[in-house]
mmCIF file of C-alpha atoms in Angstrom:
data_model
loop_
_atom_site.group_PDB
_atom_site.id
_atom_site.type_symbol
_atom_site.label_atom_id
_atom_site.label_comp_id
_atom_site.label_asym_id
_atom_site.label_seq_id
_atom_site.Cartn_x
_atom_site.Cartn_y
_atom_site.Cartn_z
ATOM 1 C CA MET A 897 48.957 -15.937 3.784
ATOM 2 C CA ALA A 898 46.666 -15.325 6.756
ATOM 3 C CA THR A 899 46.478 -11.643 5.889
ATOM 4 C CA SER A 900 45.677 -12.503 2.274
ATOM 5 C CA LYS A 901 42.868 -14.856 3.315
ATOM 6 C CA LEU A 902 41.506 -12.235 5.688
ATOM 7 C CA SER A 903 41.515 -9.645 2.908
ATOM 8 C CA ILE A 904 39.669 -12.002 0.580
ATOM 9 C CA CYS A 905 37.085 -12.765 3.290
ATOM 10 C CA LEU A 906 36.579 -9.070 3.964
ATOM 11 C CA LEU A 907 36.216 -8.415 0.236
ATOM 12 C CA PHE A 908 33.517 -11.075 -0.135
ATOM 13 C CA GLU A 909 31.772 -9.769 2.978
ATOM 14 C CA MET A 910 31.755 -6.243 1.526
ATOM 15 C CA ILE A 911 30.401 -7.522 -1.788
ATOM 16 C CA PHE A 912 27.688 -9.438 0.055
ATOM 17 C CA LEU A 913 26.730 -6.422 2.167
ATOM 18 C CA ALA A 914 26.651 -4.208 -0.925
ATOM 19 C CA PHE A 915 24.389 -6.754 -2.633
ATOM 20 C CA VAL A 916 22.026 -6.868 0.329
ATOM 21 C CA PHE A 917 21.995 -3.072 0.547
ATOM 22 C CA ASN A 918 21.160 -2.743 -3.135
ATOM 23 C CA LEU A 919 18.281 -5.175 -2.735
ATOM 24 C CA ALA A 920 16.955 -3.303 0.271
ATOM 25 C CA SER A 921 17.329 0.154 -1.210
ATOM 26 C CA GLY A 922 15.671 -0.424 -4.576
ATOM 27 C CA HIS A 923 18.910 -0.470 -6.575
ATOM 28 C CA GLY A 924 18.283 0.844 -10.069
ATOM 29 C CA LEU A 925 15.521 3.265 -9.113
ATOM 30 C CA LYS A 926 16.005 7.012 -9.294
ATOM 31 C CA ASN A 927 14.088 10.253 -9.508
ATOM 32 C CA GLY A 928 13.445 11.350 -13.080
ATOM 33 C CA PHE A 929 14.100 7.958 -14.680
ATOM 34 C CA TYR A 930 11.945 8.923 -17.684
ATOM 35 C CA LYS A 931 13.374 12.437 -18.055
ATOM 36 C CA LYS A 932 14.789 11.656 -21.508
ATOM 37 C CA THR A 933 12.651 8.730 -22.682
ATOM 38 C CA CYS A 934 9.229 10.096 -21.684
ATOM 39 C CA PRO A 935 9.629 13.581 -20.186
ATOM 40 C CA ASN A 936 5.879 14.159 -19.845
ATOM 41 C CA ALA A 937 5.153 10.854 -18.094
ATOM 42 C CA GLU A 938 4.395 12.222 -14.628
ATOM 43 C CA ALA A 939 2.467 15.183 -16.049
ATOM 44 C CA ILE A 940 0.263 12.770 -18.005
ATOM 45 C CA VAL A 941 -0.461 10.720 -14.895
ATOM 46 C CA LYS A 942 -1.152 13.851 -12.856
ATOM 47 C CA LYS A 943 -3.592 15.243 -15.430
ATOM 48 C CA THR A 944 -5.530 11.987 -15.759
ATOM 49 C CA ILE A 945 -5.707 11.408 -11.990
ATOM 50 C CA HIS A 946 -6.829 14.987 -11.381
ATOM 51 C CA GLU A 947 -9.700 14.465 -13.842
ATOM 52 C CA VAL A 948 -10.694 11.191 -12.158
ATOM 53 C CA ILE A 949 -10.458 12.246 -8.500
ATOM 54 C CA SER A 950 -12.219 15.559 -9.106
ATOM 55 C CA VAL A 951 -15.376 13.599 -9.964
ATOM 56 C CA ALA A 952 -14.746 10.383 -7.983
ATOM 57 C CA PRO A 953 -12.687 11.194 -4.851
ATOM 58 C CA SER A 954 -13.681 7.870 -3.285
ATOM 59 C CA LEU A 955 -11.293 6.143 -5.712
ATOM 60 C CA ALA A 956 -8.250 7.695 -4.018
ATOM 61 C CA GLY A 957 -8.185 5.083 -1.248
ATOM 62 C CA PRO A 958 -8.478 2.055 -3.545
ATOM 63 C CA LEU A 959 -5.799 3.365 -5.927
ATOM 64 C CA LEU A 960 -3.401 4.010 -3.039
ATOM 65 C CA ARG A 961 -4.185 0.562 -1.650
ATOM 66 C CA MET A 962 -3.420 -1.072 -5.009
ATOM 67 C CA HIS A 963 0.239 0.012 -4.868
ATOM 68 C CA PHE A 964 0.505 -1.507 -1.384
ATOM 69 C CA HIS A 965 -1.077 -4.758 -2.555
ATOM 70 C CA ASP A 966 1.307 -4.852 -5.493
ATOM 71 C CA CYS A 967 4.495 -4.252 -3.516
ATOM 72 C CA PHE A 968 3.800 -6.792 -0.772
ATOM 73 C CA VAL A 969 3.469 -9.652 -3.274
ATOM 74 C CA ARG A 970 6.556 -10.328 -5.421
ATOM 75 C CA GLY A 971 7.683 -6.747 -4.914
ATOM 76 C CA CYS A 972 6.546 -3.632 -6.777
ATOM 77 C CA ASP A 973 6.320 -5.278 -10.193
ATOM 78 C CA GLY A 974 2.745 -4.645 -11.352
ATOM 79 C CA SER A 975 1.846 -8.320 -10.862
ATOM 80 C CA VAL A 976 -1.404 -7.383 -9.088
ATOM 81 C CA LEU A 977 -2.708 -6.095 -12.426
ATOM 82 C CA LEU A 978 -2.236 -9.277 -14.452
ATOM 83 C CA ASP A 979 -5.280 -11.265 -15.582
ATOM 84 C CA SER A 980 -5.502 -15.054 -15.477
ATOM 85 C CA PRO A 981 -7.809 -17.028 -17.784
ATOM 86 C CA THR A 982 -8.235 -19.565 -14.964
ATOM 87 C CA ARG A 983 -8.690 -16.882 -12.282
ATOM 88 C CA GLN A 984 -5.492 -17.821 -10.479
ATOM 89 C CA ALA A 985 -3.769 -14.410 -10.512
ATOM 90 C CA GLU A 986 -3.197 -12.120 -7.517
ATOM 91 C CA LYS A 987 -6.295 -10.067 -8.287
ATOM 92 C CA ASP A 988 -8.361 -13.264 -7.907
ATOM 93 C CA ALA A 989 -7.193 -13.850 -4.319
ATOM 94 C CA ILE A 990 -9.658 -13.084 -1.522
ATOM 95 C CA PRO A 991 -7.756 -9.998 -0.220
ATOM 96 C CA ASN A 992 -7.854 -8.483 -3.708
ATOM 97 C CA LEU A 993 -11.452 -9.180 -4.673
ATOM 98 C CA THR A 994 -12.470 -5.773 -3.337
ATOM 99 C CA LEU A 995 -9.812 -3.838 -5.243
ATOM 100 C CA ARG A 996 -11.350 -0.967 -7.203
ATOM 101 C CA GLY A 997 -10.026 1.405 -9.821
ATOM 102 C CA LEU A 998 -8.437 -1.083 -12.211
ATOM 103 C CA GLN A 999 -10.072 0.733 -15.102
ATOM 104 C CA ILE A 1000 -8.326 3.931 -13.997
ATOM 105 C CA ILE A 1001 -4.952 2.185 -14.200
ATOM 106 C CA ASP A 1002 -5.840 1.128 -17.748
ATOM 107 C CA LYS A 1003 -6.853 4.696 -18.612
ATOM 108 C CA VAL A 1004 -3.595 6.174 -17.332
ATOM 109 C CA LYS A 1005 -1.502 3.471 -19.013
ATOM 110 C CA ALA A 1006 -3.269 4.056 -22.354
ATOM 111 C CA ALA A 1007 -2.432 7.774 -22.143
ATOM 112 C CA LEU A 1008 1.204 6.941 -21.411
ATOM 113 C CA GLU A 1009 1.370 4.460 -24.287
ATOM 114 C CA LYS A 1010 -0.023 7.064 -26.670
ATOM 115 C CA GLU A 1011 2.742 9.493 -25.676
ATOM 116 C CA CYS A 1012 5.632 7.024 -25.224
ATOM 117 C CA PRO A 1013 4.904 3.484 -26.460
ATOM 118 C CA GLY A 1014 6.562 0.731 -24.454
ATOM 119 C CA VAL A 1015 8.476 3.034 -22.118
ATOM 120 C CA VAL A 1016 6.687 3.506 -18.773
ATOM 121 C CA SER A 1017 6.105 0.321 -16.786
ATOM 122 C CA CYS A 1018 2.856 -0.605 -15.097
ATOM 123 C CA ALA A 1019 4.719 -0.907 -11.786
ATOM 124 C CA ASP A 1020 5.904 2.701 -12.063
ATOM 125 C CA THR A 1021 2.442 3.778 -13.171
ATOM 126 C CA LEU A 1022 0.999 2.347 -9.934
ATOM 127 C CA ALA A 1023 3.645 4.096 -7.838
ATOM 128 C CA ILE A 1024 3.057 7.493 -9.449
ATOM 129 C CA ILE A 1025 -0.722 7.117 -9.246
ATOM 130 C CA ALA A 1026 -0.466 6.307 -5.508
ATOM 131 C CA ARG A 1027 1.374 9.578 -4.929
ATOM 132 C CA ASP A 1028 -0.947 11.623 -7.114
ATOM 133 C CA VAL A 1029 -4.223 10.349 -5.611
ATOM 134 C CA THR A 1030 -2.841 11.090 -2.140
ATOM 135 C CA TYR A 1031 -1.984 14.633 -3.148
ATOM 136 C CA GLU A 1032 -5.359 15.129 -4.861
ATOM 137 C CA VAL A 1033 -7.180 14.498 -1.564
ATOM 138 C CA MET A 1034 -5.064 17.029 0.339
ATOM 139 C CA GLY A 1035 -2.288 14.638 1.308
ATOM 140 C CA PRO A 1036 1.487 14.982 0.983
ATOM 141 C CA PHE A 1037 3.577 15.128 -2.181
ATOM 142 C CA TRP A 1038 6.802 13.148 -2.515
ATOM 143 C CA GLU A 1039 9.225 12.475 -5.329
ATOM 144 C CA VAL A 1040 8.526 9.015 -6.730
ATOM 145 C CA GLU A 1041 11.555 6.962 -7.641
ATOM 146 C CA THR A 1042 11.054 5.269 -11.000
ATOM 147 C CA GLY A 1043 12.765 2.664 -13.127
ATOM 148 C CA ARG A 1044 10.757 -0.417 -12.100
ATOM 149 C CA ARG A 1045 10.114 -3.135 -14.643
ATOM 150 C CA ASP A 1046 7.040 -5.352 -14.812
ATOM 151 C CA GLY A 1047 6.912 -8.944 -13.641
ATOM 152 C CA LYS A 1048 5.491 -11.779 -15.713
ATOM 153 C CA VAL A 1049 4.110 -13.949 -12.917
ATOM 154 C CA SER A 1050 1.016 -13.482 -10.752
ATOM 155 C CA ILE A 1051 -0.171 -16.183 -8.341
ATOM 156 C CA ALA A 1052 -3.292 -15.887 -6.197
ATOM 157 C CA ASN A 1053 -1.948 -17.954 -3.308
ATOM 158 C CA GLU A 1054 1.032 -15.622 -2.912
ATOM 159 C CA ALA A 1055 -1.340 -12.741 -2.218
ATOM 160 C CA LEU A 1056 -2.992 -14.769 0.544
ATOM 161 C CA ILE A 1057 0.381 -15.493 2.116
ATOM 162 C CA ASN A 1058 1.989 -12.057 1.827
ATOM 163 C CA LEU A 1059 -0.777 -9.510 2.404
ATOM 164 C CA PRO A 1060 -1.387 -8.763 6.089
ATOM 165 C CA PRO A 1061 -5.059 -9.478 6.896
ATOM 166 C CA PRO A 1062 -7.289 -6.990 8.748
ATOM 167 C CA PHE A 1063 -7.311 -9.327 11.764
ATOM 168 C CA ALA A 1064 -3.492 -9.441 12.105
ATOM 169 C CA ASN A 1065 -2.019 -8.837 15.567
ATOM 170 C CA ILE A 1066 1.002 -6.617 16.167
ATOM 171 C CA SER A 1067 3.505 -9.505 16.120
ATOM 172 C CA ALA A 1068 2.266 -10.698 12.724
ATOM 173 C CA LEU A 1069 2.292 -7.156 11.355
ATOM 174 C CA LYS A 1070 5.845 -6.466 12.521
ATOM 175 C CA THR A 1071 7.040 -9.761 11.058
ATOM 176 C CA THR A 1072 5.332 -9.156 7.718
ATOM 177 C CA PHE A 1073 6.799 -5.682 7.378
ATOM 178 C CA ALA A 1074 10.261 -6.785 8.509
ATOM 179 C CA LEU A 1075 10.298 -9.509 5.856
ATOM 180 C CA LYS A 1076 9.773 -6.786 3.265
ATOM 181 C CA GLY A 1077 12.641 -4.724 4.642
ATOM 182 C CA LEU A 1078 10.340 -2.198 6.282
ATOM 183 C CA SER A 1079 10.667 -0.829 9.815
ATOM 184 C CA VAL A 1080 8.200 -0.650 12.667
ATOM 185 C CA LYS A 1081 7.887 3.066 11.934
ATOM 186 C CA ASP A 1082 7.008 2.264 8.313
ATOM 187 C CA LEU A 1083 4.293 -0.039 9.671
ATOM 188 C CA VAL A 1084 2.582 2.587 11.811
ATOM 189 C CA VAL A 1085 3.043 5.331 9.210
ATOM 190 C CA LEU A 1086 1.702 3.327 6.268
ATOM 191 C CA SER A 1087 -1.247 2.215 8.403
ATOM 192 C CA GLY A 1088 -2.171 5.898 8.330
ATOM 193 C CA GLY A 1089 -3.226 5.346 4.734
ATOM 194 C CA HIS A 1090 -6.478 4.103 6.267
ATOM 195 C CA THR A 1091 -7.383 7.755 6.675
ATOM 196 C CA ILE A 1092 -8.979 7.507 3.213
ATOM 197 C CA GLY A 1093 -11.237 4.853 1.788
ATOM 198 C CA ILE A 1094 -13.975 2.456 2.779
ATOM 199 C CA SER A 1095 -14.233 -1.132 3.980
ATOM 200 C CA HIS A 1096 -16.729 -3.928 3.562
ATOM 201 C CA CYS A 1097 -18.370 -5.144 6.770
ATOM 202 C CA SER A 1098 -16.869 -8.590 6.201
ATOM 203 C CA SER A 1099 -13.414 -7.248 7.157
ATOM 204 C CA PHE A 1100 -14.402 -6.465 10.749
ATOM 205 C CA ASN A 1101 -17.828 -8.037 11.459
ATOM 206 C CA THR A 1102 -16.275 -10.614 13.783
ATOM 207 C CA ARG A 1103 -15.257 -7.762 16.102
ATOM 208 C CA LEU A 1104 -18.916 -6.778 16.383
ATOM 209 C CA TYR A 1105 -20.691 -10.095 16.765
ATOM 210 C CA ASN A 1106 -18.459 -13.110 17.391
ATOM 211 C CA PHE A 1107 -14.960 -12.098 18.442
ATOM 212 C CA THR A 1108 -14.001 -15.267 20.348
ATOM 213 C CA GLY A 1109 -16.659 -17.542 18.891
ATOM 214 C CA LYS A 1110 -19.065 -16.942 21.777
ATOM 215 C CA GLY A 1111 -21.239 -14.220 20.251
ATOM 216 C CA ASP A 1112 -19.174 -11.505 21.927
ATOM 217 C CA THR A 1113 -17.630 -8.207 20.843
ATOM 218 C CA ASP A 1114 -13.980 -7.152 20.704
ATOM 219 C CA PRO A 1115 -13.164 -5.570 24.093
ATOM 220 C CA THR A 1116 -10.494 -3.379 22.485
ATOM 221 C CA LEU A 1117 -13.117 -1.618 20.340
ATOM 222 C CA ASP A 1118 -14.973 1.363 21.840
ATOM 223 C CA PRO A 1119 -18.490 0.136 22.876
ATOM 224 C CA ASN A 1120 -20.154 3.287 21.560
ATOM 225 C CA TYR A 1121 -18.457 2.832 18.211
ATOM 226 C CA ILE A 1122 -19.607 -0.789 18.153
ATOM 227 C CA LYS A 1123 -23.217 0.394 18.488
ATOM 228 C CA ARG A 1124 -22.785 2.739 15.519
ATOM 229 C CA LEU A 1125 -21.138 0.078 13.388
ATOM 230 C CA LYS A 1126 -23.896 -2.447 14.162
ATOM 231 C CA LEU A 1127 -26.408 -0.037 12.630
ATOM 232 C CA LYS A 1128 -24.570 -0.346 9.317
ATOM 233 C CA CYS A 1129 -23.386 -3.953 9.495
ATOM 234 C CA LYS A 1130 -25.745 -6.783 10.389
ATOM 235 C CA PRO A 1131 -24.349 -10.170 11.573
ATOM 236 C CA ALA A 1132 -24.206 -11.876 8.164
ATOM 237 C CA ASP A 1133 -23.535 -8.710 6.187
ATOM 238 C CA GLN A 1134 -20.624 -9.160 3.782
ATOM 239 C CA ASN A 1135 -21.221 -6.371 1.310
ATOM 240 C CA SER A 1136 -22.273 -3.154 3.060
ATOM 241 C CA ILE A 1137 -19.540 -0.539 3.299
ATOM 242 C CA VAL A 1138 -18.284 1.710 6.085
ATOM 243 C CA GLU A 1139 -15.954 4.699 6.046
ATOM 244 C CA MET A 1140 -12.568 3.802 7.514
ATOM 245 C CA ASP A 1141 -12.114 7.340 8.813
ATOM 246 C CA PRO A 1142 -15.682 8.588 9.479
ATOM 247 C CA GLY A 1143 -16.218 12.197 8.547
ATOM 248 C CA SER A 1144 -13.056 12.608 6.495
ATOM 249 C CA PHE A 1145 -12.675 9.418 4.477
ATOM 250 C CA LYS A 1146 -12.187 11.464 1.309
ATOM 251 C CA THR A 1147 -9.519 13.687 2.868
ATOM 252 C CA PHE A 1148 -5.986 12.556 3.639
ATOM 253 C CA ASP A 1149 -5.194 13.724 7.170
ATOM 254 C CA GLN A 1150 -3.932 12.433 10.537
ATOM 255 C CA HIS A 1151 -7.412 11.887 11.966
ATOM 256 C CA TYR A 1152 -6.858 8.137 11.628
ATOM 257 C CA TYR A 1153 -4.503 8.284 14.624
ATOM 258 C CA THR A 1154 -7.085 10.169 16.666
ATOM 259 C CA LEU A 1155 -9.549 7.335 16.024
ATOM 260 C CA VAL A 1156 -7.042 4.604 16.846
ATOM 261 C CA ALA A 1157 -6.091 6.379 20.085
ATOM 262 C CA LYS A 1158 -9.804 6.439 21.030
ATOM 263 C CA ARG A 1159 -10.066 2.695 20.284
ATOM 264 C CA ARG A 1160 -12.066 3.361 17.135
ATOM 265 C CA GLY A 1161 -9.726 1.817 14.587
ATOM 266 C CA LEU A 1162 -11.932 -0.228 12.257
ATOM 267 C CA PHE A 1163 -9.705 -3.306 11.901
ATOM 268 C CA GLN A 1164 -7.958 -5.453 14.476
ATOM 269 C CA SER A 1165 -4.743 -4.505 12.688
ATOM 270 C CA ASP A 1166 -5.531 -0.853 13.501
ATOM 271 C CA ALA A 1167 -6.182 -1.610 17.164
ATOM 272 C CA ALA A 1168 -2.975 -3.662 17.246
ATOM 273 C CA LEU A 1169 -0.945 -0.460 16.909
ATOM 274 C CA LEU A 1170 -1.710 0.192 20.584
ATOM 275 C CA ASP A 1171 -0.115 -3.130 21.582
ATOM 276 C CA ASP A 1172 3.483 -2.119 20.862
ATOM 277 C CA SER A 1173 5.381 0.667 22.614
ATOM 278 C CA GLU A 1174 6.845 2.162 19.421
ATOM 279 C CA THR A 1175 3.676 2.114 17.349
ATOM 280 C CA LYS A 1176 1.577 3.267 20.306
ATOM 281 C CA ALA A 1177 3.908 6.216 20.892
ATOM 282 C CA TYR A 1178 3.550 7.285 17.263
ATOM 283 C CA VAL A 1179 -0.249 6.994 17.404
ATOM 284 C CA LYS A 1180 -0.451 9.035 20.587
ATOM 285 C CA ALA A 1181 1.988 11.678 19.314
ATOM 286 C CA HIS A 1182 -0.005 12.248 16.130
ATOM 287 C CA ALA A 1183 -3.515 11.881 17.523
ATOM 288 C CA ASN A 1184 -3.844 15.535 18.456
ATOM 289 C CA SER A 1185 -0.653 17.138 17.157
ATOM 290 C CA HIS A 1186 -0.877 20.208 14.940
ATOM 291 C CA GLY A 1187 2.856 20.080 14.273
ATOM 292 C CA SER A 1188 2.612 16.504 13.019
ATOM 293 C CA THR A 1189 5.369 14.947 10.945
ATOM 294 C CA PHE A 1190 2.912 12.415 9.511
ATOM 295 C CA PHE A 1191 2.819 13.890 5.997
ATOM 296 C CA LYS A 1192 6.602 13.918 5.716
ATOM 297 C CA ASP A 1193 6.849 10.470 7.287
ATOM 298 C CA PHE A 1194 4.242 9.062 4.912
ATOM 299 C CA GLY A 1195 6.200 10.181 1.857
ATOM 300 C CA VAL A 1196 9.383 8.598 3.223
ATOM 301 C CA SER A 1197 7.639 5.311 4.029
ATOM 302 C CA MET A 1198 5.960 5.198 0.620
ATOM 303 C CA ILE A 1199 9.380 5.568 -0.994
ATOM 304 C CA ASN A 1200 10.677 2.757 1.213
ATOM 305 C CA MET A 1201 7.745 0.538 0.269
ATOM 306 C CA GLY A 1202 8.212 1.369 -3.400
ATOM 307 C CA ARG A 1203 11.677 -0.204 -3.275
ATOM 308 C CA ILE A 1204 10.497 -3.674 -2.247
ATOM 309 C CA GLY A 1205 11.742 -6.410 -4.582
ATOM 310 C CA VAL A 1206 11.875 -4.202 -7.664
ATOM 311 C CA LEU A 1207 12.877 -5.478 -11.084
ATOM 312 C CA THR A 1208 15.224 -3.086 -12.864
ATOM 313 C CA GLY A 1209 17.669 -2.996 -15.763
ATOM 314 C CA LYS A 1210 16.935 -5.908 -18.077
ATOM 315 C CA ASP A 1211 14.871 -7.913 -15.593
ATOM 316 C CA GLY A 1212 11.167 -8.281 -16.319
ATOM 317 C CA GLU A 1213 9.597 -6.234 -19.103
ATOM 318 C CA VAL A 1214 7.604 -3.081 -19.779
ATOM 319 C CA ARG A 1215 4.056 -4.246 -20.463
ATOM 320 C CA LYS A 1216 2.123 -2.498 -23.209
ATOM 321 C CA VAL A 1217 -1.149 -3.458 -21.531
ATOM 322 C CA CYS A 1218 -1.072 -3.872 -17.747
ATOM 323 C CA THR A 1219 -3.404 -6.853 -17.637
ATOM 324 C CA LYS A 1220 -1.255 -9.149 -19.792
ATOM 325 C CA VAL A 1221 2.390 -9.943 -20.447
ATOM 326 C CA ASN A 1222 3.905 -8.982 -23.794
ATOM 327 C CA HIS A 1223 4.081 -11.557 -26.551
#
């Protein structure tokens, strides 16, 4: 009897562990999910993104960022794209008000719908676009797992709660990533996405003018860099923009780590990478390394992120238009 009970307990424990593993590993996703149902899907995305980035390379950063902002709220389910008539969707939350490139998502989705109506999800479209814009600006290429379905719910407040703010410290960052099933290495690697793109002054102005509420500057930010930033961002400036990786913000490279190592990371969340032994070691190792593993690591971490909370099988839906649920 005791042996029988033990066997049953072990069986339930194995089932539970398998369930947890499937959740963590993006169960239901695979490479080539659309091989039979829409064989040209990735080629269509690639062609459209190549046309866009060749004339507007500055959109690479925002389109990569959009996948991140999608996955960290309700999982990678395309909920960041949904519109709300009362402006209560994720895209209406403060962290998402500066998202750009939504019209590009619509353009890509329209091309996919023309080829294969109702087949390729908006969530997968975001994931493939993130890979393709990275590659278009000289970054790495990785195989994107597909098979995600689209969610039907989008709530602004959830974006506020789940997206790590630019002023997050290392403890908050590690907690946020851990809650999504991501490692500390994923944290420091995905932060490297800041090598492309721009930021509004509002995201870091406190570091320049009023860090502790006494009209002071952030002591962890290089004083010479502060002087340069103050030329572009005045105290009350909310709208001016600054390159996140000065000199190569349109090129995906490891220069971001060189800046962070020199205390020139634009956000507090960038500087925070020097406050943890593991993240600091990665920053230092890739700051001046010609044999860097960053490109390979980035692809792996993007795959890991792309597995967060996915809807697969019969869950969710495949939206025909990314901004609204099907009716």
